[in-house]
PDB file of C-alpha atoms in Angstrom:
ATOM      1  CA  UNK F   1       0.000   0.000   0.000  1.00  0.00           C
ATOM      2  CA  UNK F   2       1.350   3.335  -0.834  1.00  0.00           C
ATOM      3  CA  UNK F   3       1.635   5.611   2.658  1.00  0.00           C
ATOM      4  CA  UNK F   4       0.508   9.019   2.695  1.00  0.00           C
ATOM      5  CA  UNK F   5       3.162  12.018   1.123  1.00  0.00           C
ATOM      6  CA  UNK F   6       3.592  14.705   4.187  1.00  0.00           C
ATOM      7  CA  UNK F   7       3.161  18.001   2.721  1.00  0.00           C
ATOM      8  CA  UNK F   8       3.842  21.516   4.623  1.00  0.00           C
ATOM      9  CA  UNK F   9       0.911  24.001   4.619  1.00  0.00           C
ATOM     10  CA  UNK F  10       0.774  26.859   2.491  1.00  0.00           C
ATOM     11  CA  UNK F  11       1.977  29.752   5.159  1.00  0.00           C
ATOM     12  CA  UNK F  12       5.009  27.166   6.284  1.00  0.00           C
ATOM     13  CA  UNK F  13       5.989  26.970   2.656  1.00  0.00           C
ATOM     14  CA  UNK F  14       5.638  30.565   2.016  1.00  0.00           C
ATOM     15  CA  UNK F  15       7.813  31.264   4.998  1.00  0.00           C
ATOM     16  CA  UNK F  16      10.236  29.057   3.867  1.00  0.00           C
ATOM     17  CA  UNK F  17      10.264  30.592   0.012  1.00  0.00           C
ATOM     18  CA  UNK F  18      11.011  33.891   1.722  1.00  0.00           C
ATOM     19  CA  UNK F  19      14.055  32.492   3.682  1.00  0.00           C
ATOM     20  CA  UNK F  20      15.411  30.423   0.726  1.00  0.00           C
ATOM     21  CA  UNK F  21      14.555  33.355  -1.530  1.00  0.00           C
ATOM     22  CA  UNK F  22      15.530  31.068  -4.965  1.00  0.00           C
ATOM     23  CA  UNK F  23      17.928  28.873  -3.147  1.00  0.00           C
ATOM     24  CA  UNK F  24      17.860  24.944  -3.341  1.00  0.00           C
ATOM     25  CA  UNK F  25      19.939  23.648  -0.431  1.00  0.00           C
ATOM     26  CA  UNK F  26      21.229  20.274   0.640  1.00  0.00           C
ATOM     27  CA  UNK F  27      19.773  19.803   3.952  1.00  0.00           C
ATOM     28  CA  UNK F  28      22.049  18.332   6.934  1.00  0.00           C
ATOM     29  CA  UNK F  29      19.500  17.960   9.573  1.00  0.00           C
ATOM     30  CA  UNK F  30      21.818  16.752  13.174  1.00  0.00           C
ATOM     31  CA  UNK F  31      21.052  14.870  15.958  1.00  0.00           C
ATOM     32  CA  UNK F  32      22.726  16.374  19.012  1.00  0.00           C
ATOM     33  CA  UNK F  33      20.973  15.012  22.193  1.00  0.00           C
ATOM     34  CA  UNK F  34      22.218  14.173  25.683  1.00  0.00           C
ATOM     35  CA  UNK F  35      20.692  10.870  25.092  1.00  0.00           C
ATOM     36  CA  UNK F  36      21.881   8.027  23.312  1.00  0.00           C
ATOM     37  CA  UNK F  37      24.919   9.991  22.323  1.00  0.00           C
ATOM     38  CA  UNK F  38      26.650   7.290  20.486  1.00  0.00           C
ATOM     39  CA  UNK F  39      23.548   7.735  17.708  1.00  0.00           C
ATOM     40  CA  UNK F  40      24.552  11.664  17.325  1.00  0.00           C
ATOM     41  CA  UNK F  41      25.646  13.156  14.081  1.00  0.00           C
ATOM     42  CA  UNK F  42      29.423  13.360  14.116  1.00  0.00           C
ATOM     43  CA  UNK F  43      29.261  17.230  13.240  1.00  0.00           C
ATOM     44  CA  UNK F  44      33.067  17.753  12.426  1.00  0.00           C
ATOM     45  CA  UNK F  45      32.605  14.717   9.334  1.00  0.00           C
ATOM     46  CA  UNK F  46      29.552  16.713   8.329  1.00  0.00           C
ATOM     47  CA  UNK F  47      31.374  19.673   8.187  1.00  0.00           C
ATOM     48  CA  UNK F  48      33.692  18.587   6.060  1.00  0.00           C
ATOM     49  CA  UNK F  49      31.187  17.061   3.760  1.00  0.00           C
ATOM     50  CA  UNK F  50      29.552  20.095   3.366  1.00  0.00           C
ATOM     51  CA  UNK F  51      33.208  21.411   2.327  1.00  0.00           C
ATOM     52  CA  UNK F  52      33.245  18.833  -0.741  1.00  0.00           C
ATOM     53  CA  UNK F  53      29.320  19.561  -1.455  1.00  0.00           C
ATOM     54  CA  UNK F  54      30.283  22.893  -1.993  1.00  0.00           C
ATOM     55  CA  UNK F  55      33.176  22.838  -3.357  1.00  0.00           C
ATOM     56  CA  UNK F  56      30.920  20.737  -5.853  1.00  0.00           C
ATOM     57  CA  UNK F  57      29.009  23.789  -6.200  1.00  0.00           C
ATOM     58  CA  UNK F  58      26.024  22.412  -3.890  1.00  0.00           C
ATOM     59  CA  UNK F  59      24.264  24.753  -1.562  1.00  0.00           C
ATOM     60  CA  UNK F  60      24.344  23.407   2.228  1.00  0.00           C
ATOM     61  CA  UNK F  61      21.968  24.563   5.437  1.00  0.00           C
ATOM     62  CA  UNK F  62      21.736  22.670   8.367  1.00  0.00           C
ATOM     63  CA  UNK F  63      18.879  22.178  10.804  1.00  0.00           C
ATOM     64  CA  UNK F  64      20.577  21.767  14.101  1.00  0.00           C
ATOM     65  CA  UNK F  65      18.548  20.130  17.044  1.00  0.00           C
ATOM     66  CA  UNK F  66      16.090  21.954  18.315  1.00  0.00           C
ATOM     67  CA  UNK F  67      18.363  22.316  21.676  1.00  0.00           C
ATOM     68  CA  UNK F  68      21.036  23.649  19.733  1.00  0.00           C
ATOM     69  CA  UNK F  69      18.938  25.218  17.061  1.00  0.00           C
ATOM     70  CA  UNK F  70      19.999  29.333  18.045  1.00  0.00           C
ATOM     71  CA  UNK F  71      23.645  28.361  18.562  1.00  0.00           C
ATOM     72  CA  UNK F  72      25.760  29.026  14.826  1.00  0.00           C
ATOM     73  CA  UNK F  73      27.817  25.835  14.027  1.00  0.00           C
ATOM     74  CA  UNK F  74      31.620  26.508  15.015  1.00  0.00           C
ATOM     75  CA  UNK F  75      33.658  25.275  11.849  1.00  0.00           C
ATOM     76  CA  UNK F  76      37.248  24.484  12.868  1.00  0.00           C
ATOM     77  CA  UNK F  77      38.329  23.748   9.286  1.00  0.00           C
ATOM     78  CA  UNK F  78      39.057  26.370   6.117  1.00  0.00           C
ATOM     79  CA  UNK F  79      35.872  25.885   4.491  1.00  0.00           C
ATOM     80  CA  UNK F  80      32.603  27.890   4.580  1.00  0.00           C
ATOM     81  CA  UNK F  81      30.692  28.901   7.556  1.00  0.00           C
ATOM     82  CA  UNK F  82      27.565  27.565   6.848  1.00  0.00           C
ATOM     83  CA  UNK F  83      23.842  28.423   7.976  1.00  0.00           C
ATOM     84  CA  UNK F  84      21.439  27.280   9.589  1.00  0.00           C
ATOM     85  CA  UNK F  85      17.794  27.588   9.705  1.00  0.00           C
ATOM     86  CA  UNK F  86      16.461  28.156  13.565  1.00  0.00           C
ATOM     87  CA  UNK F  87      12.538  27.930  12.360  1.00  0.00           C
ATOM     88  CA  UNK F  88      12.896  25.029  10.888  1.00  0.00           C
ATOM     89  CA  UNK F  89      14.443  23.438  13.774  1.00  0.00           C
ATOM     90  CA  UNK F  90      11.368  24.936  16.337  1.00  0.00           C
ATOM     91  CA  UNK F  91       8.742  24.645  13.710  1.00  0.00           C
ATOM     92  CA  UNK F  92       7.839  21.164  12.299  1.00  0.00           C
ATOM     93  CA  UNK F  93       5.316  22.780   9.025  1.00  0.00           C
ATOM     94  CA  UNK F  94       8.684  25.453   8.636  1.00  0.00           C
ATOM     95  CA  UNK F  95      10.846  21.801   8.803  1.00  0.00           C
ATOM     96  CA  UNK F  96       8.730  19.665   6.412  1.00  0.00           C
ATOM     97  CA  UNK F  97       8.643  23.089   4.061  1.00  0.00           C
ATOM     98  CA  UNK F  98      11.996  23.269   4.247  1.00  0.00           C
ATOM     99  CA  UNK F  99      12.494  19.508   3.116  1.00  0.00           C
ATOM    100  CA  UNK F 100       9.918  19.903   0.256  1.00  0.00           C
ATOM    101  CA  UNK F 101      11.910  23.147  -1.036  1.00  0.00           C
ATOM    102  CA  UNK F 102      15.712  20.954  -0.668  1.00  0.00           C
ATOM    103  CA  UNK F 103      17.844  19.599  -3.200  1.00  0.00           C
ATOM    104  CA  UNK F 104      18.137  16.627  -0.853  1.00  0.00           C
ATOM    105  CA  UNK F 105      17.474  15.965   2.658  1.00  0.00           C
ATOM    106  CA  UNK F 106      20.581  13.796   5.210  1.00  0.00           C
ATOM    107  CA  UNK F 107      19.970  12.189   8.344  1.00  0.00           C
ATOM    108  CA  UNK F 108      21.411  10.151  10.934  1.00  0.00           C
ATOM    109  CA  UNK F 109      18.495   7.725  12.099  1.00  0.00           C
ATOM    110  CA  UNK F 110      16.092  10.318  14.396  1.00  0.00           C
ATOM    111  CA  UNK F 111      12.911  11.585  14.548  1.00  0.00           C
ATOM    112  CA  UNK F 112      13.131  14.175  11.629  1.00  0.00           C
ATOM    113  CA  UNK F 113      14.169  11.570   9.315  1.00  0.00           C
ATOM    114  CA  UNK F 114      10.462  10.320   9.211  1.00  0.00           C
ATOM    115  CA  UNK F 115       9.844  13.243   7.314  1.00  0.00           C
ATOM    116  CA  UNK F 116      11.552  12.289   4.490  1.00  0.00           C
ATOM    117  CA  UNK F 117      10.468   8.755   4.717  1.00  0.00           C
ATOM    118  CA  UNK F 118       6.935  10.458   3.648  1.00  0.00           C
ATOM    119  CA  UNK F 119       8.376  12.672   1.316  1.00  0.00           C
ATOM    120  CA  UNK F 120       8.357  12.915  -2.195  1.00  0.00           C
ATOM    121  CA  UNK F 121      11.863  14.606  -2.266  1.00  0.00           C
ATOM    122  CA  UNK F 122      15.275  12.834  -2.195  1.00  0.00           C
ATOM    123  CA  UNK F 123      17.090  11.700   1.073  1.00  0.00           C
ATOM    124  CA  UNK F 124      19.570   9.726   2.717  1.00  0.00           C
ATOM    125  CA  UNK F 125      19.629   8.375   6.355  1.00  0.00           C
ATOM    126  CA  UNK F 126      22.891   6.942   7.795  1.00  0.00           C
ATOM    127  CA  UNK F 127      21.751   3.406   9.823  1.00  0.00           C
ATOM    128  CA  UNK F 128      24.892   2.101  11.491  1.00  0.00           C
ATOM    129  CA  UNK F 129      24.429  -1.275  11.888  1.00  0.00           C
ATOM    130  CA  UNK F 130      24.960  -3.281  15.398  1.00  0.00           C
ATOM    131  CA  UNK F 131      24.888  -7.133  16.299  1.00  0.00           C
ATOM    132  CA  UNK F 132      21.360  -8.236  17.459  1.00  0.00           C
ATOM    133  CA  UNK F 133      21.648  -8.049  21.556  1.00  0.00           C
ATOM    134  CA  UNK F 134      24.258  -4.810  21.244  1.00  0.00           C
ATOM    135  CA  UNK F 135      23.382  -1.896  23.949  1.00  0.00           C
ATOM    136  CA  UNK F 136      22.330   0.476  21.261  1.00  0.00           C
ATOM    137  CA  UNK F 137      18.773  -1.514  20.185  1.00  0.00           C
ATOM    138  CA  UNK F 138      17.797   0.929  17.287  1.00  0.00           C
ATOM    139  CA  UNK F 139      21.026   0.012  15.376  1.00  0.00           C
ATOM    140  CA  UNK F 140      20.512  -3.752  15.419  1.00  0.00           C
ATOM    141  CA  UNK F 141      18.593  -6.049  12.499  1.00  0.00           C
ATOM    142  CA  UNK F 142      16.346  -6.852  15.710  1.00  0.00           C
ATOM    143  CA  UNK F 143      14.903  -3.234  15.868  1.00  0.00           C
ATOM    144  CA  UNK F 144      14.873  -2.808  12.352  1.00  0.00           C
ATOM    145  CA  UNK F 145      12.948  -6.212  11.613  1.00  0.00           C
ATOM    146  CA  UNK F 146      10.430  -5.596  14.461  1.00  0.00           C
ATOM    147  CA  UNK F 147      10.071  -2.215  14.524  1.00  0.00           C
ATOM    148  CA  UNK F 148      10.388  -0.779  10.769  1.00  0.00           C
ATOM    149  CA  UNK F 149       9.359  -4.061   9.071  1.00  0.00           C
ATOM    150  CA  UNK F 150      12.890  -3.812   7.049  1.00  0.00           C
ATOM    151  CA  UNK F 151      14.992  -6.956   6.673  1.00  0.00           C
ATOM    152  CA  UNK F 152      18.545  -6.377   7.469  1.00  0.00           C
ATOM    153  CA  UNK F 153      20.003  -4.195   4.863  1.00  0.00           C
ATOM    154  CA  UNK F 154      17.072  -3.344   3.103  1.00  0.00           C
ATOM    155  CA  UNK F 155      15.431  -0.185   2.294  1.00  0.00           C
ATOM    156  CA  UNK F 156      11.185   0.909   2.721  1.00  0.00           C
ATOM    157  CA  UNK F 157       9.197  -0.770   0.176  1.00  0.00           C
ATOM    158  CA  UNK F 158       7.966   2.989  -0.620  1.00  0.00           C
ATOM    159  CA  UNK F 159      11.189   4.785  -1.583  1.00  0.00           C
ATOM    160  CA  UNK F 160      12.181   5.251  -4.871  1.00  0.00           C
ATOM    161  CA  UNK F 161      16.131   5.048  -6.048  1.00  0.00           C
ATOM    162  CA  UNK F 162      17.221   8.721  -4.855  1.00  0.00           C
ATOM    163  CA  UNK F 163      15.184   7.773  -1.071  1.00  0.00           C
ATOM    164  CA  UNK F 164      17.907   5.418   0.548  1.00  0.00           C
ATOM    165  CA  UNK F 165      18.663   4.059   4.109  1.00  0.00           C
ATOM    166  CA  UNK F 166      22.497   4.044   3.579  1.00  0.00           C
ATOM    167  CA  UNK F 167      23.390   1.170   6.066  1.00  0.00           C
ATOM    168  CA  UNK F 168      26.518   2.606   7.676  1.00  0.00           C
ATOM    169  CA  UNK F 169      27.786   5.328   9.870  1.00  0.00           C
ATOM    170  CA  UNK F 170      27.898   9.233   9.051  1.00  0.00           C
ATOM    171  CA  UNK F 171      31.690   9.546   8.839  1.00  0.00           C
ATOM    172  CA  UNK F 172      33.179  10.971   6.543  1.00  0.00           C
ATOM    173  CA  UNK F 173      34.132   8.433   3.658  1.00  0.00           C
ATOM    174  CA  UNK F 174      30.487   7.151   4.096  1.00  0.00           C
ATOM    175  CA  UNK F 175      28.916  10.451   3.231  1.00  0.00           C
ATOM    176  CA  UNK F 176      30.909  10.953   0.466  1.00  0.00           C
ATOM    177  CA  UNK F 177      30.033   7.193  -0.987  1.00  0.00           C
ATOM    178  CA  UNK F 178      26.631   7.450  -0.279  1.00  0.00           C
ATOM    179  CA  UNK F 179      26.409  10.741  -2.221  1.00  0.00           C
ATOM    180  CA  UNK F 180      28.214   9.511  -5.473  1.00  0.00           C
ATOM    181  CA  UNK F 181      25.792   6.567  -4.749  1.00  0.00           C
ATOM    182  CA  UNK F 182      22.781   9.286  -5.178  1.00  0.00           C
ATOM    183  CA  UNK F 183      24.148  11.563  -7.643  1.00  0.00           C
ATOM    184  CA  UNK F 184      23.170   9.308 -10.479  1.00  0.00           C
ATOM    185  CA  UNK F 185      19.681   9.075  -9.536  1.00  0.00           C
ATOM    186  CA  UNK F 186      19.438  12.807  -8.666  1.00  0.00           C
ATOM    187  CA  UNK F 187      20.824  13.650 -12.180  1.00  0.00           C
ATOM    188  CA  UNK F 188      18.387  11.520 -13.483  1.00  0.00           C
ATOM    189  CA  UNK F 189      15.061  13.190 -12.047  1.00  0.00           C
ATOM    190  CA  UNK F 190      16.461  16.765 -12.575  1.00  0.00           C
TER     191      UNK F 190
END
């Protein structure tokens, strides 16, 4: 059965086309909780990714979490000082307008991520993967088989080719595979 498509209302997405004003970014939406720190976005490897999406001539914002979400991101390397987009991290319509409007949408495995599951715009979600019986339950094939209905490795029976799980972590040599991975497939619907 095909699930719903989430879609921001009109004053979110109008907010959003004012901030954006002709832009079309790559979204890098982080986890940084207190909590379950070890499934945090490793900020410094997405930092430098957004150096080589750049330098690619890509657009980057990032939606910090919504703890962090007035703080600027401190780059400590010689690339760009990127933005980020408060509202969108406070506001979930400003958020989902904000994913409709991107390029393409990154996660690590959190809550925002289900927003692109129900999306009809490109993403990527970094699922490292854990042995069954490992501390961290929502990276083993146990969560993801009773909880997601997704055999180990696989992807949602919904997404198309440029909507992938990419079963790894979020360092730095596995964003940049992933995205060679998905620049076919976004080159293909542009």
């Amino acid at each position: 059965e095909k699930p719903p498509v989430f879609r921001a209302p009109a004053a979110a997405k109008h907010a959003v086309d004012k901030f954006l004003s002709g832009r079309r970014p790559v979204t890098i939406t982080l986890r940084e909780k207190d909590k379950w720190i070890s499934r945090n976005s490793r900020v410094s490897d997405w930092l430098k990714f957004a150096d080589y999406l750049h330098a690619r001539g890509h657009d980057v914002l990032f939606v910090r979490d919504t703890a962090y979400a007035d703080e600027p991101l401190r780059h400590q390397g010689p690339g760009v000082q990127y933005g980020t987009y408060p509202e969108a991290s406070h506001n979930l319509h400003v958020r989902m307008a904000l994913y409709e409007a991107a390029e393409c949408n990154l996660f690590v495995g959190n809550g925002p991520a289900s927003l692109g599951w129900f999306s009809d715009r490109p993403w990527i979600m970094f699922a490292p993967v854990v042995p069954n019986g490992h501390p961290d339950w929502a990276n083993t094939p146990e969560f993801w088989q009773e909880m997601q209905g997704i055999e180990h490795l696989g992807q949602y029976p919904w997404s198309r080719s440029d909507q992938i799980i990419w079963w790894g972590s979020d360092n730095y040599e596995n964003l940049c595979d992933a995205w060679g991975d998905l620049m076919p497939h976004l080159q293909a619907a542009a």
